[in-house]
mmCIF file of C-alpha atoms in Angstrom:
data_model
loop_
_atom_site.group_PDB
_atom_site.id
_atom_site.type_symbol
_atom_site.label_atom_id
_atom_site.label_comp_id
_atom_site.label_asym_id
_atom_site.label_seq_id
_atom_site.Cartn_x
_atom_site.Cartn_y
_atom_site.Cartn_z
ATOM 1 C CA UNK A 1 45.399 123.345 -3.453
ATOM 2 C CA UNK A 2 45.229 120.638 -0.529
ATOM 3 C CA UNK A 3 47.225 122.073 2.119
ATOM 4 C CA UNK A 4 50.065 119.572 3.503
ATOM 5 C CA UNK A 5 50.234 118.355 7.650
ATOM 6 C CA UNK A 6 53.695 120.663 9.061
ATOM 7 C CA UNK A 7 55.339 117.597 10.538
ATOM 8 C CA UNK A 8 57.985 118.992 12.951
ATOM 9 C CA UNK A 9 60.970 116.281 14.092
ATOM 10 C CA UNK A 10 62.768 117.493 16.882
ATOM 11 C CA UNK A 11 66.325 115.271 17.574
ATOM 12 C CA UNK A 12 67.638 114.476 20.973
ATOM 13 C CA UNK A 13 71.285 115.428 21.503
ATOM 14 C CA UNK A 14 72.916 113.818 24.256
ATOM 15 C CA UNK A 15 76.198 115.423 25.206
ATOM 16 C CA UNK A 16 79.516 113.890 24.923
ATOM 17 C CA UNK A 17 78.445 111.215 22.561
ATOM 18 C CA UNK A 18 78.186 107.609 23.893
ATOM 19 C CA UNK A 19 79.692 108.288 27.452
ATOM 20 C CA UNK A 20 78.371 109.960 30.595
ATOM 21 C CA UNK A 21 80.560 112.583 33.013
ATOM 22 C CA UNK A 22 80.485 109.303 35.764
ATOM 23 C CA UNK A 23 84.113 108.378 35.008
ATOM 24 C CA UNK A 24 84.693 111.769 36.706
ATOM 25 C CA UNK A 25 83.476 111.010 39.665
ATOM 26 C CA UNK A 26 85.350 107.558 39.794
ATOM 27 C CA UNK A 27 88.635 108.678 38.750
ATOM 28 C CA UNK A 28 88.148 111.467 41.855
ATOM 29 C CA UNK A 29 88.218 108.821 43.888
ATOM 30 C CA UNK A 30 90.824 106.951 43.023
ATOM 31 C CA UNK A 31 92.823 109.705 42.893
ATOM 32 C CA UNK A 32 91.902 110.583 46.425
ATOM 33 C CA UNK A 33 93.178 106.746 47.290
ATOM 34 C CA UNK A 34 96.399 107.448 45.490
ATOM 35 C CA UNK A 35 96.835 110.638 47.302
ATOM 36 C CA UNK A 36 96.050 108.958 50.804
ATOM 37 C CA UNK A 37 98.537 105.981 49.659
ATOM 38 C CA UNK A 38 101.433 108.144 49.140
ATOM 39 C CA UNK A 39 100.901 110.042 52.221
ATOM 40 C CA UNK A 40 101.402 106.945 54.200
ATOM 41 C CA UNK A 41 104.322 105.881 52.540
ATOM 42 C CA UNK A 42 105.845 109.251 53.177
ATOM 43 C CA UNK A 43 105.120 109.270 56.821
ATOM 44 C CA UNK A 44 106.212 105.207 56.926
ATOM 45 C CA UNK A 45 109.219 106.820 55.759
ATOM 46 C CA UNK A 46 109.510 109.986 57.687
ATOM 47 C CA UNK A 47 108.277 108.546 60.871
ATOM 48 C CA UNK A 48 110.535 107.586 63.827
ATOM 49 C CA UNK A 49 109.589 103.997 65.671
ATOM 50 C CA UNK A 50 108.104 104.974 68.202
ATOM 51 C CA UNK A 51 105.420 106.999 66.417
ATOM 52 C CA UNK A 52 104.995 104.290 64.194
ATOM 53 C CA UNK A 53 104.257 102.096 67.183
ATOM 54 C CA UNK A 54 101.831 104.521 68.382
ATOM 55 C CA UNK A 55 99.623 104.779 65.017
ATOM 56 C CA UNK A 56 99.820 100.981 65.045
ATOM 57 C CA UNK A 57 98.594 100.661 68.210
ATOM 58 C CA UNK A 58 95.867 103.611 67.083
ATOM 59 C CA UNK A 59 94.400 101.417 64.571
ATOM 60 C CA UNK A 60 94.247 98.357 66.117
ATOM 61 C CA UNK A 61 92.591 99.598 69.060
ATOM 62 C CA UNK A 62 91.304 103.519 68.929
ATOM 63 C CA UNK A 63 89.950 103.483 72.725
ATOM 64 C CA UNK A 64 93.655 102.783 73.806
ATOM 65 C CA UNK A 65 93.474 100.376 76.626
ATOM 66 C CA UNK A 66 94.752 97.243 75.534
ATOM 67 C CA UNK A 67 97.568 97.773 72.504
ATOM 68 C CA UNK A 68 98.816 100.818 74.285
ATOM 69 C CA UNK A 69 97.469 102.690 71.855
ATOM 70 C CA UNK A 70 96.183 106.493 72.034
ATOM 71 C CA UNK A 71 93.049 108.532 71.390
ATOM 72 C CA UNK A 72 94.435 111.070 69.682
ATOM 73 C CA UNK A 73 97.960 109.663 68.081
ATOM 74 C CA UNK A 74 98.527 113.178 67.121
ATOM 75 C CA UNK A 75 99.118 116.511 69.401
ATOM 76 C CA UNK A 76 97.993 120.100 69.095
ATOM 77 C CA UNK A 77 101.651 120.950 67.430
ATOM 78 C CA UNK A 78 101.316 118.473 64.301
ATOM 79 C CA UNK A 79 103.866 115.667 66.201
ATOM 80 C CA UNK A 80 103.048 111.968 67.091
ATOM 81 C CA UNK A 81 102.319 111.785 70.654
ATOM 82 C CA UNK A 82 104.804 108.907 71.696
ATOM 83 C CA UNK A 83 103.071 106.501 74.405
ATOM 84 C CA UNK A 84 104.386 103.406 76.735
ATOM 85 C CA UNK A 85 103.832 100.133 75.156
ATOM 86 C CA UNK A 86 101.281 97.907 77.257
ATOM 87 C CA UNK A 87 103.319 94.959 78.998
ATOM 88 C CA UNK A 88 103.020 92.109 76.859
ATOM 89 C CA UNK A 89 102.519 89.621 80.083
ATOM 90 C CA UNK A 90 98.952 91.859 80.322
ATOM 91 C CA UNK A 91 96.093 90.192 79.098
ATOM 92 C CA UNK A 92 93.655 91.930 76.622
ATOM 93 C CA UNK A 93 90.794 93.696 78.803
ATOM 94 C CA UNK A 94 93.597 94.225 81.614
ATOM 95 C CA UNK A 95 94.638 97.238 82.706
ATOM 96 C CA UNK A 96 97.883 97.853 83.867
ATOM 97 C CA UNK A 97 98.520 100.333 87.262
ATOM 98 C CA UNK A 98 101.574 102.029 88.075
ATOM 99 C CA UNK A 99 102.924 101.253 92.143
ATOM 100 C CA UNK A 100 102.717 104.505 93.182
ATOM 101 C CA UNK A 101 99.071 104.812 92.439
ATOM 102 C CA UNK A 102 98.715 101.244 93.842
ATOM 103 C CA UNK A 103 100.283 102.595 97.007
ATOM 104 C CA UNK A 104 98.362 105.954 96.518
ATOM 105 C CA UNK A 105 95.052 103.958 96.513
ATOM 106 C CA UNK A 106 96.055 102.003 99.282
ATOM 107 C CA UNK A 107 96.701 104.505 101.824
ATOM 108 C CA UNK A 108 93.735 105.897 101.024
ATOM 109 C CA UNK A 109 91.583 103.389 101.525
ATOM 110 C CA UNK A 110 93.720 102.638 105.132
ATOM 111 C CA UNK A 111 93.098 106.274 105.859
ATOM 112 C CA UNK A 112 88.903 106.056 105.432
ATOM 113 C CA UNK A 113 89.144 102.774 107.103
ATOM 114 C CA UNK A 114 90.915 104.670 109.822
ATOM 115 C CA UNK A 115 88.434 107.353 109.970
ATOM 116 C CA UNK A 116 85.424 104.849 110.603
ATOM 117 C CA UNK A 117 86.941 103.196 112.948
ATOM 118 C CA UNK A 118 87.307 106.404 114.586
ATOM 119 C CA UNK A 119 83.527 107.272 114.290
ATOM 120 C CA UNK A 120 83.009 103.515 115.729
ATOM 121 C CA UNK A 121 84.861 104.441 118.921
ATOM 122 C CA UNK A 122 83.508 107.536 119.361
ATOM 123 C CA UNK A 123 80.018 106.177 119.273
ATOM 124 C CA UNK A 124 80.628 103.447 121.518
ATOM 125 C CA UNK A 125 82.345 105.523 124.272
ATOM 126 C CA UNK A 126 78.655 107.745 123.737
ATOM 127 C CA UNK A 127 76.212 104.515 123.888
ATOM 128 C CA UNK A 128 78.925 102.232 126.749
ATOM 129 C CA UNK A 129 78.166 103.797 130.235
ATOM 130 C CA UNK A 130 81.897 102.430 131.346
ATOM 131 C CA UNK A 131 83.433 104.927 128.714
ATOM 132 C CA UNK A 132 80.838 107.434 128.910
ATOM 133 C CA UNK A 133 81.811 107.818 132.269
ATOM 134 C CA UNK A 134 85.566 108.288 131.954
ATOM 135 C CA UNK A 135 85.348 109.867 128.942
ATOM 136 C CA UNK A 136 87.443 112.727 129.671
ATOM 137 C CA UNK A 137 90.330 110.500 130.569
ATOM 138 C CA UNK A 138 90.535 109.021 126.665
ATOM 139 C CA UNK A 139 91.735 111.178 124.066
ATOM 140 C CA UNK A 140 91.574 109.902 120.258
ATOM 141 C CA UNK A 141 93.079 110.942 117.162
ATOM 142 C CA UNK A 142 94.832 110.200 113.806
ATOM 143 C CA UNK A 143 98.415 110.328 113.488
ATOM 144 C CA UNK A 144 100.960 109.243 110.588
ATOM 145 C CA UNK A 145 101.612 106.025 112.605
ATOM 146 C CA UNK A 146 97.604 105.665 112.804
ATOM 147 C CA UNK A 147 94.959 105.908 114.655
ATOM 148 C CA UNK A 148 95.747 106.541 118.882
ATOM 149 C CA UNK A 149 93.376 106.035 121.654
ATOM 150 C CA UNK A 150 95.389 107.739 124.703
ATOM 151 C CA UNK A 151 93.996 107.355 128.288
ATOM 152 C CA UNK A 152 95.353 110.056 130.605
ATOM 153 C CA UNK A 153 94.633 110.271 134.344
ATOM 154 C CA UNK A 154 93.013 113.043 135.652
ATOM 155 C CA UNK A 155 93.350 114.536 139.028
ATOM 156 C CA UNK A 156 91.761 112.484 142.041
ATOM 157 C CA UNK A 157 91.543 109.265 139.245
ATOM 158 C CA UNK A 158 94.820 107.738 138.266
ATOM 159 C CA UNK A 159 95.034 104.663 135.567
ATOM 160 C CA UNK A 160 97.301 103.126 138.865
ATOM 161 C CA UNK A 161 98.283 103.615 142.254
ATOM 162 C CA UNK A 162 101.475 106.297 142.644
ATOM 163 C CA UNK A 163 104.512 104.658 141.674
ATOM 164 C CA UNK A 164 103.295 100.997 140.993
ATOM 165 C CA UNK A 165 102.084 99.339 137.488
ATOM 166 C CA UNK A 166 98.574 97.965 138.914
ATOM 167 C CA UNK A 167 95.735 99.051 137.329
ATOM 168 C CA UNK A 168 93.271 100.616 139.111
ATOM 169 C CA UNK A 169 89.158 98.550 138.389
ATOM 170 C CA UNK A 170 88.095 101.245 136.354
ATOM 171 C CA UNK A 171 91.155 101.559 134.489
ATOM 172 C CA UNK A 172 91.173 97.865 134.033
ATOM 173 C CA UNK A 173 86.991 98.211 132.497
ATOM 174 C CA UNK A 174 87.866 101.385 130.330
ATOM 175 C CA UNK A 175 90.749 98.896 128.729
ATOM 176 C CA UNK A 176 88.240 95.374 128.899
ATOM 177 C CA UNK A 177 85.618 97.680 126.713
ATOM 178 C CA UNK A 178 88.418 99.391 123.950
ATOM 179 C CA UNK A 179 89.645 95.653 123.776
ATOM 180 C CA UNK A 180 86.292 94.251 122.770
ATOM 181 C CA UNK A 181 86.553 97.054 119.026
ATOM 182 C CA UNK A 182 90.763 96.960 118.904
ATOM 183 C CA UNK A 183 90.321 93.055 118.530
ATOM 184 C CA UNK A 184 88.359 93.401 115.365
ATOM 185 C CA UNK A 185 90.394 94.672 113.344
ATOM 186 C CA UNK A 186 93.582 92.900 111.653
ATOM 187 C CA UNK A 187 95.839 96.163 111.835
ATOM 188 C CA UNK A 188 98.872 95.897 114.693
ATOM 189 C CA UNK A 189 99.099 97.949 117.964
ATOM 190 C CA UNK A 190 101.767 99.688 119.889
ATOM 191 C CA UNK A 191 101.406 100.232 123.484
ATOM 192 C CA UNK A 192 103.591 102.804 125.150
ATOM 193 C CA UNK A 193 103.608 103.922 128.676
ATOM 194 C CA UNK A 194 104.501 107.848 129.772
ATOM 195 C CA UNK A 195 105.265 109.117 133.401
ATOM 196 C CA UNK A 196 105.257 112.806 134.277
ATOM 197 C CA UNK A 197 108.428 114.550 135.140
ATOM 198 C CA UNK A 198 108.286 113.607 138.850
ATOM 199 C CA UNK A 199 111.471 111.473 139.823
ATOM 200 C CA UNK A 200 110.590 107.585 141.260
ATOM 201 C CA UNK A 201 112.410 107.026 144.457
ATOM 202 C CA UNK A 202 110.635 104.012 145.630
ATOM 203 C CA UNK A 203 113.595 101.614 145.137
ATOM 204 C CA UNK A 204 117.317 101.595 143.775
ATOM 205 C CA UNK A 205 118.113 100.919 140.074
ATOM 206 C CA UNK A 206 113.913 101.064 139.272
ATOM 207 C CA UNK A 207 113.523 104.654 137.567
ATOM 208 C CA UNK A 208 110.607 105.959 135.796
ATOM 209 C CA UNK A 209 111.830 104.143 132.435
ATOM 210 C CA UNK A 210 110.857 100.538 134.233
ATOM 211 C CA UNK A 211 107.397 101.657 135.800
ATOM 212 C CA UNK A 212 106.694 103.777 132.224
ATOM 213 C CA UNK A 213 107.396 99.937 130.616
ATOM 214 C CA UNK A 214 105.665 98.205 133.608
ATOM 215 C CA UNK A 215 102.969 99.602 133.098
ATOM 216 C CA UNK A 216 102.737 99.532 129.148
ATOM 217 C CA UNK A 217 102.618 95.819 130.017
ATOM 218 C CA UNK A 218 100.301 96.099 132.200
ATOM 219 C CA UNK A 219 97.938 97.501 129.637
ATOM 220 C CA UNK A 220 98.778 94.766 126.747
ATOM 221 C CA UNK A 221 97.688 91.706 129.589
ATOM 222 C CA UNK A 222 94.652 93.725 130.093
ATOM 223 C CA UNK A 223 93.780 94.032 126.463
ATOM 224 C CA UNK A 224 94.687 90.843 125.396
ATOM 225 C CA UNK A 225 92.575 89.233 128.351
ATOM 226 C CA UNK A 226 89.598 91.555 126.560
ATOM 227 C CA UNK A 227 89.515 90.026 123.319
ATOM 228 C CA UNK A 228 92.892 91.745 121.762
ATOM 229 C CA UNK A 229 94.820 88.909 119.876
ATOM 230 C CA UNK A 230 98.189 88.079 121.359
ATOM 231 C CA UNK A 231 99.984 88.439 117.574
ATOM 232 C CA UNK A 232 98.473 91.765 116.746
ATOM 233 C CA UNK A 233 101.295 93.290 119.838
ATOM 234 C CA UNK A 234 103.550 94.627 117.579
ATOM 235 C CA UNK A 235 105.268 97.161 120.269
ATOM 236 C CA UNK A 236 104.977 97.716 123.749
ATOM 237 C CA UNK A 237 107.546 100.812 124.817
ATOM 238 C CA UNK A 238 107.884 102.491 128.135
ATOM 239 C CA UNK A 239 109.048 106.354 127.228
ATOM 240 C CA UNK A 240 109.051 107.672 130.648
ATOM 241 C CA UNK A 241 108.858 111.193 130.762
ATOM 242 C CA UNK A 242 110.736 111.991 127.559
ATOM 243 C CA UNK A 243 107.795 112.799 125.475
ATOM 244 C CA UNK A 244 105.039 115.027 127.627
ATOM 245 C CA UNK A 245 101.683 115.750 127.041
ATOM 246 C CA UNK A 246 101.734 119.112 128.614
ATOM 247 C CA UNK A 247 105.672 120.434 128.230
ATOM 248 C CA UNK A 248 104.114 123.204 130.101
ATOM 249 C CA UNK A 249 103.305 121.617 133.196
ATOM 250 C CA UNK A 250 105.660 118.450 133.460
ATOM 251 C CA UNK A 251 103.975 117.164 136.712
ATOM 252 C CA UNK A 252 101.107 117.693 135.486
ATOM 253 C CA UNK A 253 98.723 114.008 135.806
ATOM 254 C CA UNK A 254 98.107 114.241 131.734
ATOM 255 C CA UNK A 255 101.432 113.579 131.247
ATOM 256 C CA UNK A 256 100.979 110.220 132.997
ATOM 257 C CA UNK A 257 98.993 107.939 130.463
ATOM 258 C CA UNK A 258 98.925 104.872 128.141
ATOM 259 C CA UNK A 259 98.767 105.394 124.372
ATOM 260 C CA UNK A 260 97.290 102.677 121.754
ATOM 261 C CA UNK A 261 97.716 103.483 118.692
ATOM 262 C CA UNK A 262 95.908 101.298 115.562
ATOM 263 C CA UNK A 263 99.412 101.042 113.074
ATOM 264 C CA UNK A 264 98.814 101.577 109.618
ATOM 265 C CA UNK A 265 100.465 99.183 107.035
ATOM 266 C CA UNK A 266 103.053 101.938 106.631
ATOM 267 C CA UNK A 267 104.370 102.001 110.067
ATOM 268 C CA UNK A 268 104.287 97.980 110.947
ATOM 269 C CA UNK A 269 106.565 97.958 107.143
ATOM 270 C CA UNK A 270 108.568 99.920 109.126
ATOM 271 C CA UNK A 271 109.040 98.150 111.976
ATOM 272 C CA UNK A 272 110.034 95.311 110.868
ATOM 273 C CA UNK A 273 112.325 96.498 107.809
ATOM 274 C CA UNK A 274 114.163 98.230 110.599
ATOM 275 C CA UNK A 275 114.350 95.016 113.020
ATOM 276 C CA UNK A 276 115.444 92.645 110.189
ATOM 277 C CA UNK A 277 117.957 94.388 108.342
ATOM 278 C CA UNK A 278 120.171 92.509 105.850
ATOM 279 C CA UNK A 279 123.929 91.972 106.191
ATOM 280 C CA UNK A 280 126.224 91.155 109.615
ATOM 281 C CA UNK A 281 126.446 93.575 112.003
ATOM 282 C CA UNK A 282 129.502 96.032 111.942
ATOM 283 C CA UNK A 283 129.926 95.254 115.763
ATOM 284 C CA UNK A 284 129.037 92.101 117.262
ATOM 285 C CA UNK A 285 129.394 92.307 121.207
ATOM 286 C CA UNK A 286 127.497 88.987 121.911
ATOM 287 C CA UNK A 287 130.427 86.965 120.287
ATOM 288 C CA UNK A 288 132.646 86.040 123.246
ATOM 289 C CA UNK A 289 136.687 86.847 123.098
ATOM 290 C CA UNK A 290 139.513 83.944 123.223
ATOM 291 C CA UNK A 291 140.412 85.120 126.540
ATOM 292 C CA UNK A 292 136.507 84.787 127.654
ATOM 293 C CA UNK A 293 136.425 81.333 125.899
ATOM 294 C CA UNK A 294 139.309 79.923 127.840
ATOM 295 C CA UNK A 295 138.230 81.033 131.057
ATOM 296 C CA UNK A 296 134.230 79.569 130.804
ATOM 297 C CA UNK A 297 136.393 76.616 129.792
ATOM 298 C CA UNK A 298 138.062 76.621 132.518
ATOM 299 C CA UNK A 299 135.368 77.428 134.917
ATOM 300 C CA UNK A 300 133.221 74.456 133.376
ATOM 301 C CA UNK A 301 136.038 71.847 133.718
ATOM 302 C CA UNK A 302 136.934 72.920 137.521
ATOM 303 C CA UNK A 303 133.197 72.561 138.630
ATOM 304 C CA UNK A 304 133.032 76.362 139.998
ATOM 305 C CA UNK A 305 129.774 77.173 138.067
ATOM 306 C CA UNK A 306 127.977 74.886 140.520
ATOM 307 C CA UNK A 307 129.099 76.361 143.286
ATOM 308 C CA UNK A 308 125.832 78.564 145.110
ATOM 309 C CA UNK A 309 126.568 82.614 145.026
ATOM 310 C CA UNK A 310 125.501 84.283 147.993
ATOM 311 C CA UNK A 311 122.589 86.269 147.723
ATOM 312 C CA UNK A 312 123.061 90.252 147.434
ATOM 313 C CA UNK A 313 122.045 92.365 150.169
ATOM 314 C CA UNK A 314 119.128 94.089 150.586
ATOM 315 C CA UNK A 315 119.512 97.156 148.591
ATOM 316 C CA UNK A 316 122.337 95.971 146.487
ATOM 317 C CA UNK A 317 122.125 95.577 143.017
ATOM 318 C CA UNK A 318 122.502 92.219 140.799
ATOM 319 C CA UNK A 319 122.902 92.793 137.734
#
């Protein structure tokens, strides 16, 4: 008997009928969405204005230099980190600066510019054979007014002759060659004269508190006739021997000397906040009385004021 072909049919099952498992996947995701969608609406709710304002600003701009928003909206204890709003007069790409680091910033930059000008002297009284030579006569450092240059005299070489406000020629150089870096620079000076302890007795009513200011003079016509600007003077001061150099010694000659000093912004503010306050005085002595009134009336109609006063005596004060 012929023997038949075994025919074997073997049927492909695909699972879950007509449909794949990638709904699953899709409906994950939306799910995910929904989930993310009601947390927002839950924090929208939840959330306190200012917070809101700070996520705001979060997504519109995630660096956080232009909406005010931050880099990382939310702190290490689960809370929105509340930030300052950027001023709306700013421009985008602007960054705004608070004064104090303005002012911060500013001294700083007055202080280095201080310091160089420092090194700048210093080398020129090393390379200038005028300061070279009288370099132990100038003494220069930084205070919180700025920077001072103070020329002393030293025994056997005064800045002027005893009891007069004349400099001496090499006093008069050593000012011609400071004058020559002072008068580059925009920032103001203050000039103030010092005396030792040693009483003046050359002539009545003239005390150590008109030569210490004689001679502060003295030192502004030199520098200005050097190359100093007349409007950078901000203060010439005579202090005679109120502030000494050596307390120890108050005759000593270091006590008699000229200080320059380079002002800072700081100080010159000062100045002249203090010489223009606001508001009338609480005392005005310059306004003449009634009784004071009457009589330069009086005076002016009789024709006395053109009478010639008699000159005081030798000795005798005029005030």
């Amino acid at each position: 008997m012929e023997q038949q072909p075994i025919i074997i049919k073997r049927k492909k099952v695909i699972a879950a009928g007509h449909h794949g498992g990638s709904w699953k996947v899709a409906f994950a995701d939306f799910a995910t969405a929904m989930m993310a969608f009601f947390l927002v609406l839950w924090l929208t709710a939840t959330a306190s204005p200012e917070q809101i304002k700070a996520v705001e600003g979060y997504f519109r701009d995630p660096v956080g230099f232009t909406e005010g928003g931050s880099p990382s909206p939310v702190d290490l204890e689960g809370s929105a980190s509340v930030i300052n709003e950027a001023s709306p007069n700013i421009e985008p790409g602007q960054i705004a600066i608070n004064d104090n680091v303005v002012d911060k910033l500013s001294e700083t930059l007055e202080q280095r510019r201080m310091e160089e000008l420092f090194q700048e002297l210093k080398q020129r009284i090393e390379e200038n054979e005028t300061l070279q030579e009288f370099k132990n006569q100038l003494l220069i450092d930084i205070t919180d007014e700025g920077l001072r240059i103070q020329i002393v005299d030293r025994s056997g070489r005064p800045m002027f002759d005893s009891g007069k406000a004349e400099l001496k020629y090499y006093s008069q150089e050593i000012l011609f060659e400071l004058a020559k870096t002072l008068g580059a620079v925009d920032n103001k000076l203050s000039i103030t004269g010092h005396t030792d302890a040693t009483p003046f007795g050359g002539r009545p009513g003239y005390t150590n508190w008109e030569l210490s200011a004689d001679r502060a003079n003295t030192a502004r016509r030199a520098l200005v006739a050097g190359g100093v600007r007349g409007q950078q003077i901000a203060r010439v001061v005579g202090l005679s021997d109120s502030i000494l150099f050596d307390q120890g010694e108050p005759t000593a000659p270091v006590n008699r000397r000229i200080s320059i000093i380079v002002l800072n912004k700081k100080t010159v503010n000062s100045i002249q906040s203090s010489a223009s306050a606001k508001g009338a005085p609480l005392i005005d002595l310059t306004v003449p009385s009634e009784k004071e009134q009457e009589k330069a009336m009086e005076n002016l109609e009789s024709g006395d004021w053109m009478k010639e006063k008699a000159e005081p005596a030798p000795g005798e004060l005029n005030w």
